[in-house]
GROMACS .gro file of C-alpha atoms in nm:
model
  213
    1ASP     CA    1  -0.655   0.396  -9.046
    2GLY     CA    2  -0.771   0.132  -8.755
    3THR     CA    3  -0.513  -0.048  -8.759
    4VAL     CA    4  -0.188  -0.141  -8.622
    5THR     CA    5   0.034   0.018  -8.831
    6GLY     CA    6   0.224   0.263  -8.707
    7VAL     CA    7   0.203   0.212  -8.385
    8GLN     CA    8   0.399   0.419  -8.163
    9THR     CA    9   0.357   0.288  -7.796
   10CYS     CA   10   0.258  -0.018  -7.685
   11ALA     CA   11   0.196  -0.114  -7.266
   12LEU     CA   12   0.073  -0.427  -7.196
   13PRO     CA   13  -0.017  -0.467  -6.810
   14ILE     CA   14  -0.177  -0.782  -6.815
   15TYR     CA   15  -0.403  -0.792  -7.116
   16ALA     CA   16  -0.460  -0.478  -7.235
   17VAL     CA   17  -0.263  -0.298  -7.466
   18SER     CA   18  -0.254   0.109  -7.571
   19ILE     CA   19  -0.199   0.170  -7.894
   20VAL     CA   20  -0.048   0.559  -8.059
   21ALA     CA   21  -0.009   0.650  -8.377
   22PRO     CA   22   0.184   0.966  -8.399
   23SER     CA   23   0.149   1.072  -8.658
   24SER     CA   24  -0.226   1.173  -8.548
   25GLY     CA   25  -0.208   1.134  -8.172
   26ASP     CA   26  -0.482   0.885  -8.181
   27VAL     CA   27  -0.540   0.638  -7.878
   28TRP     CA   28  -0.687   0.270  -7.840
   29VAL     CA   29  -0.720   0.100  -7.577
   30THR     CA   30  -0.762  -0.311  -7.677
   31ASP     CA   31  -0.678  -0.661  -7.565
   32VAL     CA   32  -0.362  -0.889  -7.661
   33ALA     CA   33  -0.565  -1.141  -7.826
   34ALA     CA   34  -0.727  -0.863  -8.056
   35VAL     CA   35  -0.398  -0.782  -8.174
   36GLN     CA   36  -0.240  -1.137  -8.200
   37ALA     CA   37  -0.573  -1.168  -8.431
   38GLY     CA   38  -0.498  -0.880  -8.627
   39GLU     CA   39  -0.822  -0.690  -8.564
   40GLU     CA   40  -0.925  -0.353  -8.653
   41LEU     CA   41  -0.871  -0.071  -8.361
   42GLY     CA   42  -1.198   0.093  -8.411
   43GLU     CA   43  -1.282   0.483  -8.301
   44PRO     CA   44  -0.979   0.594  -8.043
   45VAL     CA   45  -1.035   0.645  -7.656
   46VAL     CA   46  -0.900   0.987  -7.789
   47GLN     CA   47  -0.714   1.216  -7.996
   48LEU     CA   48  -0.464   1.435  -7.911
   49GLY     CA   49  -0.235   1.522  -8.198
   50ARG     CA   50   0.110   1.435  -8.318
   51GLY     CA   51   0.394   1.353  -8.063
   52ALA     CA   52   0.108   1.228  -7.859
   53VAL     CA   53   0.205   0.885  -7.579
   54ALA     CA   54  -0.003   0.699  -7.313
   55ALA     CA   55   0.058   0.508  -7.057
   56LEU     CA   56  -0.160   0.225  -6.944
   57THR     CA   57  -0.315   0.076  -6.632
   58PRO     CA   58  -0.543  -0.157  -6.473
   59SER     CA   59  -0.782   0.130  -6.462
   60VAL     CA   60  -0.620   0.433  -6.613
   61LEU     CA   61  -0.505   0.566  -6.938
   62PHE     CA   62  -0.263   0.823  -6.897
   63ALA     CA   63  -0.225   1.039  -7.205
   64ALA     CA   64   0.016   1.355  -7.283
   65SER     CA   65  -0.031   1.602  -7.501
   66PRO     CA   66   0.209   1.800  -7.687
   67GLY     CA   67  -0.090   2.045  -7.841
   68LEU     CA   68  -0.213   2.089  -7.509
   69GLY     CA   69   0.026   2.071  -7.302
   70ARG     CA   70  -0.135   1.841  -7.069
   71VAL     CA   71  -0.182   1.507  -6.949
   72LEU     CA   72  -0.538   1.359  -6.922
   73GLU     CA   73  -0.645   1.072  -6.711
   74ILE     CA   74  -0.903   0.876  -6.872
   75ASP     CA   75  -1.164   0.602  -6.752
   76VAL     CA   76  -1.062   0.272  -6.904
   77ALA     CA   77  -1.417   0.127  -6.864
   78THR     CA   78  -1.616   0.427  -6.927
   79GLY     CA   79  -1.360   0.585  -7.195
   80GLU     CA   80  -1.447   0.975  -6.960
   81THR     CA   81  -1.172   1.212  -6.906
   82LEU     CA   82  -1.132   1.185  -6.508
   83ALA     CA   83  -0.861   1.482  -6.437
   84SER     CA   84  -0.636   1.695  -6.669
   85SER     CA   85  -0.356   1.871  -6.559
   86ASP     CA   86  -0.073   2.106  -6.736
   87ALA     CA   87   0.264   1.945  -6.775
   88PRO     CA   88   0.622   2.094  -6.834
   89MET     CA   89   0.633   2.076  -7.222
   90SER     CA   90   0.903   2.225  -7.486
   91PRO     CA   91   0.723   2.454  -7.684
   92ASP     CA   92   0.905   2.382  -8.017
   93GLU     CA   93   0.876   1.972  -8.096
   94PRO     CA   94   0.901   1.816  -7.727
   95SER     CA   95   0.976   1.412  -7.788
   96LEU     CA   96   0.766   1.307  -7.485
   97GLN     CA   97   0.741   0.957  -7.286
   98ILE     CA   98   0.500   0.872  -7.021
   99THR     CA   99   0.485   0.606  -6.744
  100ALA     CA  100   0.270   0.539  -6.457
  101VAL     CA  101   0.372   0.435  -6.090
  102GLY     CA  102   0.044   0.278  -5.957
  103GLU     CA  103  -0.181   0.523  -6.030
  104ARG     CA  104   0.032   0.819  -6.080
  105TRP     CA  105   0.164   0.920  -6.438
  106VAL     CA  106   0.534   1.040  -6.427
  107LEU     CA  107   0.619   1.284  -6.784
  108LEU     CA  108   0.966   1.292  -6.925
  109ASP     CA  109   1.054   1.557  -7.240
  110THR     CA  110   1.363   1.457  -7.345
  111THR     CA  111   1.401   1.765  -7.582
  112SER     CA  112   1.392   1.975  -7.216
  113ASN     CA  113   1.537   1.680  -6.999
  114VAL     CA  114   1.192   1.794  -6.773
  115LEU     CA  115   1.081   1.498  -6.594
  116SER     CA  116   0.777   1.595  -6.424
  117SER     CA  117   0.454   1.480  -6.218
  118ARG     CA  118   0.156   1.637  -6.116
  119GLY     CA  119   0.281   1.947  -5.969
  120TRP     CA  120   0.593   1.845  -5.967
  121GLU     CA  121   0.897   1.870  -6.199
  122THR     CA  122   1.253   1.862  -6.181
  123ARG     CA  123   1.527   1.860  -6.491
  124LEU     CA  124   1.753   1.571  -6.576
  125GLN     CA  125   2.107   1.593  -6.672
  126SER     CA  126   2.168   1.272  -6.902
  127GLU     CA  127   2.054   1.346  -7.258
  128THR     CA  128   1.982   0.958  -7.298
  129ALA     CA  129   1.693   0.913  -6.978
  130VAL     CA  130   1.440   0.661  -7.006
  131LEU     CA  131   1.142   0.616  -6.842
  132GLN     CA  132   1.096   0.283  -6.662
  133LEU     CA  133   0.762   0.083  -6.813
  134PRO     CA  134   0.423   0.132  -6.579
  135GLY     CA  135   0.438  -0.059  -6.274
  136PRO     CA  136   0.332  -0.092  -5.927
  137ALA     CA  137   0.271   0.156  -5.659
  138SER     CA  138   0.609   0.365  -5.597
  139ALA     CA  139   0.681   0.686  -5.432
  140ARG     CA  140   0.951   0.690  -5.675
  141VAL     CA  141   1.016   0.618  -6.075
  142LEU     CA  142   1.316   0.493  -6.224
  143VAL     CA  143   1.497   0.573  -6.482
  144ALA     CA  144   1.738   0.481  -6.699
  145THR     CA  145   2.067   0.641  -6.812
  146ASP     CA  146   2.409   0.551  -7.080
  147THR     CA  147   2.536   0.436  -6.743
  148GLY     CA  148   2.297   0.289  -6.532
  149ILE     CA  149   1.974   0.302  -6.373
  150GLU     CA  150   1.838   0.612  -6.129
  151ALA     CA  151   1.584   0.625  -5.855
  152ARG     CA  152   1.440   1.009  -5.895
  153GLU     CA  153   1.206   1.043  -5.554
  154LEU     CA  154   0.863   1.204  -5.628
  155GLY     CA  155   0.816   1.538  -5.544
  156VAL     CA  156   1.187   1.598  -5.398
  157GLU     CA  157   1.517   1.583  -5.519
  158THR     CA  158   1.684   1.241  -5.459
  159VAL     CA  159   1.820   1.034  -5.649
  160ASP     CA  160   1.914   0.696  -5.576
  161VAL     CA  161   2.186   0.486  -5.801
  162VAL     CA  162   2.072   0.247  -5.838
  163ALA     CA  163   2.313   0.016  -6.068
  164SER     CA  164   2.646   0.172  -6.184
  165GLY     CA  165   2.921   0.100  -6.430
  166LEU     CA  166   2.659   0.000  -6.768
  167GLU     CA  167   2.732   0.187  -7.106
  168GLY     CA  168   2.531   0.211  -7.445
  169THR     CA  169   2.173   0.303  -7.506
  170PRO     CA  170   1.911   0.178  -7.203
  171SER     CA  171   1.576   0.037  -7.317
  172ARG     CA  172   1.300   0.086  -7.025
  173PRO     CA  173   1.387  -0.039  -6.751
  174LEU     CA  174   1.098  -0.296  -6.580
  175VAL     CA  175   0.958  -0.336  -6.292
  176GLN     CA  176   0.784  -0.671  -6.211
  177ALA     CA  177   0.748  -0.973  -5.944
  178GLY     CA  178   0.969  -0.755  -5.678
  179CYS     CA  179   1.234  -0.722  -5.954
  180ILE     CA  180   1.398  -0.478  -6.133
  181PHE     CA  181   1.527  -0.478  -6.463
  182GLY     CA  182   1.723  -0.304  -6.728
  183ALA     CA  183   1.891  -0.358  -7.048
  184TRP     CA  184   2.187  -0.191  -7.284
  185SER     CA  185   2.247  -0.185  -7.690
  186THR     CA  186   2.611  -0.333  -7.591
  187GLY     CA  187   2.411  -0.711  -7.457
  188ALA     CA  188   2.377  -0.626  -7.112
  189VAL     CA  189   2.116  -0.700  -6.953
  190TRP     CA  190   2.051  -0.641  -6.527
  191ARG     CA  191   1.878  -0.755  -6.230
  192ASP     CA  192   1.780  -0.659  -5.862
  193CYS     CA  193   1.558  -0.931  -5.705
  194GLY     CA  194   1.699  -0.667  -5.316
  195ALA     CA  195   1.903  -0.993  -5.170
  196GLU     CA  196   2.015  -1.083  -5.524
  197GLN     CA  197   2.199  -0.921  -5.857
  198ALA     CA  198   2.336  -0.993  -6.183
  199VAL     CA  199   2.458  -0.877  -6.488
  200LEU     CA  200   2.406  -1.132  -6.807
  201GLU     CA  201   2.572  -1.043  -7.177
  202LEU     CA  202   2.380  -1.085  -7.411
  203ASP     CA  203   2.579  -1.306  -7.730
  204GLY     CA  204   2.521  -1.207  -8.072
  205VAL     CA  205   2.377  -0.815  -7.994
  206GLU     CA  206   2.480  -0.619  -8.303
  207THR     CA  207   2.638  -0.268  -8.262
  208GLY     CA  208   2.373  -0.010  -8.208
  209ALA     CA  209   2.083  -0.267  -8.146
  210ARG     CA  210   1.775  -0.135  -7.952
  211LEU     CA  211   1.638  -0.370  -7.714
  212ALA     CA  212   1.339  -0.376  -7.530
  213LEU     CA  213   1.221  -0.541  -7.212
   0.00000   0.00000   0.00000
């Protein structure tokens, strides 16, 4: 209906946001000020059908459609589709997450546990995995699980355990200003800034809480 009601995904690189209506797959791009003011969204940038997900970078919107079985790359400034790539998705009710590392998309189908990027895919062991939020260019993507955070090299099978010994339902990790952040439903918050690592425990977190960075 052109409002923010029913938003599934909201990504904020700098001052822009992407909003996805989960029932229709309509995707909008707007700015933080418009969302804060409660302005109507107008016409969607693209319509991808039920279950669509999106990730936004300063110049490109990545949007995955279960109906099409593809990931679209859309120019934020013009709305033009720059590329359309096949992506592995479960034939029955895929549950998708998408992120961006720089100008490269990474897709996770949590129904099949398949992690993919253009021309590459692998299968994850964890059934609780969540992808990092969109972040800076990197040759790897972070995946949080109910025990920690893994770094997956894109294009190869290399896995680096970044954080371990955690427990609970993970939030999507965040990479910002050279640091990695993670959080779990137990109230544990983890930070790695290279030479410095720390685990904090949040007080007052209720059992089963879902935290977000």
